[in-house]
Amino acid sequence: GQNIDQPTEMTATEGAIVQINCTYQTSGFNGLFWYQQHAGEAPTFLSYNVLDGLEEKGRFSSFLSRSKGYSYLLLKELQMKDSASYLCAVPRDNYGQNFVFGPGTRLSVLP
Amino acid sequence: DADVTQTPRNRITKTGKRIMLECSQTKGHDRMYWYRQDPGLGLRLIYYSFDVKDINKGEISDGYSVSRQAQAKFSLSLESAIPNQTALYFCATSPGGSSTDTQYFGPGTRLTVL
C-alpha cells in the first residue's frame, strides 16, 4: 500500500528559507507531486519530480531521493502569501491513474 | 471564467437527506475525480472516471455514488447524508494518458450535515 508522512505545521519568518519534508512508502513509484493550498481554496500544482535530484522553479525547489523514499520542498525568500498548506502526492499505482495525498504541512509565515 | 466549477459552494443539510454535488469543466479533460478533505487527513479519493463510460471506486466510496453525464460533467451524490460526511469536497480533472498528469481542482464545496 501507500503511506505518506509530512510534518503537520511549520512556522518561518518572512524572507527566510524553509524546507518541508515528505516521506513515502509505495508499492511502485511514478513520480511525486507537490501542491499548494491556501486556506479554504483549491490545491494548485507546484512541482513534479520523477528522477532523483533537485528541480528548481523560481523561489521554489523540490528534491527527490527515490532510494530513501524522501522528498522536500524548499521555499526561499519567504513572503506572507506563502502561508498555506503544502501537500505531497504520489500515484497510487504504476499507471499513475490516481493519487495518494499526504496530510499536508501548514506553513505560517510571520512578519 | 474558472476551468473547473463546483455547485453549490456551501451546503447545510440534515441527516438522511439526499444531496448532489455537481462539477463541470471546460478544460476538455477526460479524467475527473471526487475527493473529500478532512482536517489532518488530507485529500481522500471517493470516485474517479476516465471517460463517460468508466466509473471507478476510490478509497472511501461507501455512502456515495457518482454519475458522469458527459465529458464535462461529473456529479457526486450522498444517498442518505450522515454527520461524518461533513467535509470539504473537491472535484478535479486531468488530461489522462500519462502518469505525469497534473490534477486541476475546482474551488470546493463545503458540506455540513447536521
Coordinates of N, CA, C and O in Angstrom, one line a residue, chain A residues 4-80:
Chain A
I4 N 2.1 8.2 3.3 CA 2.8 9.5 3.1 C 2.8 10.2 4.4 O 1.8 10.4 5.1
D5 N 4.0 10.7 4.9 CA 4.1 11.4 6.1 C 4.7 12.8 5.8 O 5.6 13.0 5.0
Q6 N 4.1 13.8 6.5 CA 4.6 15.2 6.4 C 4.4 15.8 7.8 O 3.5 15.4 8.5
P7 N 5.3 16.8 8.2 CA 5.0 17.5 9.4 C 3.7 18.2 9.3 O 3.3 18.7 8.3
T8 N 3.0 18.3 10.5 CA 1.7 18.9 10.5 C 1.8 20.4 10.3 O 1.0 21.0 9.5
E9 N 2.7 21.1 11.0 CA 2.8 22.5 11.0 C 4.2 23.0 11.0 O 5.1 22.3 11.6
M10 N 4.5 24.1 10.4 CA 5.8 24.8 10.4 C 5.6 26.3 10.5 O 4.6 26.8 9.9
T11 N 6.5 27.0 11.1 CA 6.5 28.4 11.1 C 7.8 29.0 10.7 O 8.9 28.4 11.0
A12 N 7.8 30.0 9.9 CA 9.0 30.7 9.5 C 8.8 32.2 9.3 O 7.7 32.6 9.4
T13 N 9.9 32.9 9.2 CA 9.9 34.3 9.1 C 10.0 34.8 7.7 O 10.7 34.2 6.9
E14 N 9.3 35.9 7.4 CA 9.4 36.5 6.1 C 10.8 36.7 5.7 O 11.6 37.2 6.5
G15 N 11.1 36.3 4.4 CA 12.5 36.5 3.9 C 13.4 35.3 4.2 O 14.5 35.2 3.6
A16 N 13.0 34.4 5.0 CA 13.8 33.2 5.3 C 13.6 32.1 4.3 O 12.9 32.3 3.3
I17 N 14.3 31.0 4.6 CA 14.2 29.8 3.8 C 13.6 28.7 4.7 O 13.9 28.6 5.8
V18 N 12.7 27.9 4.1 CA 12.1 26.8 4.8 C 12.1 25.5 4.0 O 11.9 25.6 2.8
Q19 N 12.3 24.4 4.6 CA 12.3 23.1 3.9 C 11.1 22.3 4.5 O 11.1 22.0 5.7
I20 N 10.2 21.8 3.7 CA 9.1 21.0 4.1 C 9.4 19.5 3.5 O 9.5 19.3 2.3
N21 N 9.4 18.6 4.5 CA 9.8 17.2 4.1 C 8.6 16.4 3.9 O 7.5 16.6 4.4
C22 N 8.8 15.3 3.1 CA 7.8 14.3 2.8 C 8.4 13.0 2.6 O 9.4 12.8 1.9
T23 N 8.0 12.0 3.4 CA 8.5 10.6 3.2 C 7.3 9.8 2.8 O 6.1 10.0 3.2
Y24 N 7.6 8.8 1.9 CA 6.5 8.0 1.4 C 7.0 6.5 1.3 O 8.2 6.2 1.2
Q25 N 6.0 5.7 1.3 CA 6.2 4.2 1.0 C 5.1 3.9 0.0 O 3.9 4.1 0.2
T26 N 5.6 3.4 -1.1 CA 4.7 3.0 -2.2 C 5.1 1.6 -2.7 O 6.2 1.2 -2.7
S27 N 4.1 0.9 -3.3 CA 4.4 -0.4 -3.9 C 5.1 -0.2 -5.2 O 5.8 -1.1 -5.7
G28 N 4.9 0.9 -5.9 CA 5.6 1.2 -7.1 C 5.9 2.7 -7.0 O 5.6 3.3 -6.1
F29 N 6.6 3.2 -8.0 CA 6.8 4.7 -8.0 C 6.8 5.2 -9.4 O 7.3 4.7 -10.3
N30 N 6.0 6.3 -9.5 CA 5.9 7.0 -10.8 C 5.9 8.5 -10.6 O 5.1 9.2 -11.2
G31 N 6.7 9.0 -9.7 CA 6.9 10.4 -9.6 C 6.2 10.9 -8.3 O 5.3 10.2 -7.7
L32 N 6.5 12.1 -7.9 CA 6.0 12.8 -6.7 C 5.6 14.2 -7.1 O 6.4 14.9 -7.7
F33 N 4.4 14.6 -6.6 CA 3.9 15.9 -6.9 C 3.9 16.7 -5.6 O 3.6 16.2 -4.5
W34 N 4.0 18.0 -5.7 CA 3.8 19.0 -4.6 C 2.7 20.0 -5.1 O 2.7 20.5 -6.2
Y35 N 1.7 20.2 -4.2 CA 0.6 21.1 -4.4 C 0.6 22.2 -3.3 O 1.0 21.8 -2.1
Q36 N 0.2 23.4 -3.6 CA 0.0 24.4 -2.6 C -1.5 24.6 -2.4 O -2.3 24.6 -3.4
Q37 N -1.9 24.8 -1.2 CA -3.4 25.0 -0.9 C -3.5 26.1 0.1 O -3.2 25.9 1.3
H38 N -4.0 27.3 -0.3 CA -4.4 28.3 0.7 C -5.7 27.9 1.4 O -6.5 27.2 0.8
A39 N -5.8 28.4 2.6 CA -7.0 28.1 3.4 C -8.3 28.3 2.7 O -8.5 29.4 2.2
G40 N -9.1 27.2 2.6 CA -10.4 27.3 2.0 C -10.4 27.4 0.5 O -11.5 27.5 -0.1
E41 N -9.2 27.2 -0.1 CA -9.2 27.2 -1.6 C -8.7 25.8 -2.1 O -8.4 24.9 -1.4
A42 N -8.7 25.8 -3.4 CA -8.3 24.5 -4.1 C -6.8 24.3 -4.1 O -6.1 25.3 -4.2
P43 N -6.3 23.1 -4.1 CA -4.9 22.9 -4.3 C -4.5 23.3 -5.7 O -5.3 23.1 -6.6
T44 N -3.3 23.8 -5.8 CA -2.7 24.1 -7.1 C -1.4 23.5 -7.2 O -0.6 23.4 -6.3
F45 N -1.0 23.1 -8.4 CA 0.2 22.4 -8.7 C 1.4 23.2 -8.5 O 1.5 24.4 -9.0
L46 N 2.4 22.7 -7.9 CA 3.7 23.4 -7.7 C 4.8 22.7 -8.5 O 5.6 23.4 -9.2
S47 N 5.0 21.4 -8.3 CA 6.1 20.7 -8.9 C 5.9 19.2 -9.1 O 5.0 18.7 -8.4
Y48 N 6.7 18.7 -9.9 CA 6.7 17.2 -10.2 C 8.1 16.7 -10.3 O 8.9 17.3 -11.0
N49 N 8.5 15.7 -9.5 CA 9.8 15.0 -9.6 C 9.6 13.6 -9.9 O 8.8 12.9 -9.3
V50 N 10.4 13.1 -10.9 CA 10.4 11.6 -11.2 C 11.8 11.1 -11.1 O 11.9 9.9 -10.8
L51 N 12.8 11.9 -11.3 CA 14.2 11.5 -11.1 C 14.8 12.1 -9.9 O 14.3 13.1 -9.4
D52 N 15.8 11.4 -9.4 CA 16.5 11.9 -8.2 C 17.1 13.3 -8.5 O 17.6 13.5 -9.6
G53 N 17.1 14.1 -7.5 CA 17.8 15.4 -7.6 C 16.9 16.5 -7.3 O 15.7 16.4 -6.9
L54 N 17.4 17.7 -7.6 CA 16.7 19.0 -7.3 C 16.1 19.6 -8.6 O 16.8 19.7 -9.6
E55 N 14.9 20.0 -8.5 CA 14.2 20.7 -9.6 C 13.9 22.1 -9.1 O 13.3 22.3 -8.1
E56 N 14.5 23.1 -9.7 CA 14.3 24.5 -9.3 C 13.3 25.2 -10.2 O 13.4 25.1 -11.4
K57 N 12.5 26.0 -9.5 CA 11.5 26.8 -10.2 C 11.2 28.1 -9.5 O 10.4 28.2 -8.6
G58 N 12.1 29.1 -9.8 CA 11.9 30.3 -9.1 C 12.3 30.2 -7.7 O 13.3 29.7 -7.3
R59 N 11.4 30.7 -6.8 CA 11.7 30.7 -5.3 C 11.5 29.3 -4.8 O 11.9 29.0 -3.6
F60 N 10.8 28.4 -5.5 CA 10.5 27.1 -5.0 C 11.4 26.0 -5.7 O 11.6 26.1 -6.9
S61 N 11.9 25.1 -4.9 CA 12.6 24.0 -5.5 C 12.1 22.7 -4.8 O 11.6 22.7 -3.7
S62 N 12.2 21.6 -5.5 CA 11.8 20.3 -5.0 C 12.8 19.3 -5.2 O 13.4 19.2 -6.3
F63 N 13.1 18.5 -4.2 CA 14.1 17.4 -4.2 C 13.5 16.1 -4.1 O 12.5 15.9 -3.3
L64 N 14.1 15.1 -4.7 CA 13.6 13.7 -4.6 C 14.8 12.8 -4.4 O 15.8 12.9 -5.2
S65 N 14.6 11.8 -3.5 CA 15.5 10.7 -3.4 C 14.7 9.4 -3.4 O 14.0 9.1 -2.4
R66 N 14.7 8.7 -4.5 CA 13.8 7.5 -4.7 C 14.3 6.4 -3.7 O 13.5 5.7 -3.2
S67 N 15.6 6.2 -3.6 CA 16.1 5.2 -2.7 C 15.7 5.3 -1.3 O 15.5 4.4 -0.5
K68 N 15.6 6.6 -0.9 CA 15.2 6.9 0.5 C 13.7 7.1 0.7 O 13.2 7.3 1.9
G69 N 12.9 7.2 -0.4 CA 11.5 7.4 -0.2 C 11.3 8.8 0.4 O 10.5 9.0 1.3
Y70 N 12.0 9.8 -0.1 CA 12.1 11.1 0.6 C 12.0 12.2 -0.5 O 12.7 12.1 -1.5
S71 N 11.3 13.3 -0.1 CA 11.3 14.5 -0.9 C 11.2 15.7 0.0 O 10.8 15.6 1.1
Y72 N 11.6 16.8 -0.5 CA 11.4 18.0 0.2 C 11.1 19.2 -0.7 O 11.5 19.1 -1.9
L73 N 10.4 20.1 -0.2 CA 10.0 21.3 -0.9 C 10.8 22.5 -0.2 O 10.7 22.6 1.0
L74 N 11.6 23.2 -1.0 CA 12.4 24.3 -0.4 C 11.8 25.6 -0.9 O 11.6 25.9 -2.1
L75 N 11.4 26.5 0.0 CA 10.9 27.8 -0.3 C 11.9 28.9 0.1 O 12.2 28.9 1.3
K76 N 12.3 29.7 -0.8 CA 13.3 30.7 -0.5 C 12.6 32.1 -0.5 O 11.5 32.3 -1.0
E77 N 13.3 33.0 0.2 CA 12.8 34.4 0.2 C 11.3 34.4 0.6 O 10.5 35.0 -0.2
L78 N 10.9 33.8 1.7 CA 9.5 33.6 2.0 C 8.8 35.0 2.0 O 9.3 36.0 2.5
Q79 N 7.5 34.9 1.6 CA 6.6 36.0 1.5 C 5.4 35.6 2.3 O 5.1 34.4 2.5
M80 N 4.7 36.6 2.8 CA 3.5 36.4 3.6 C 2.5 35.5 2.8 O 1.8 34.6 3.4

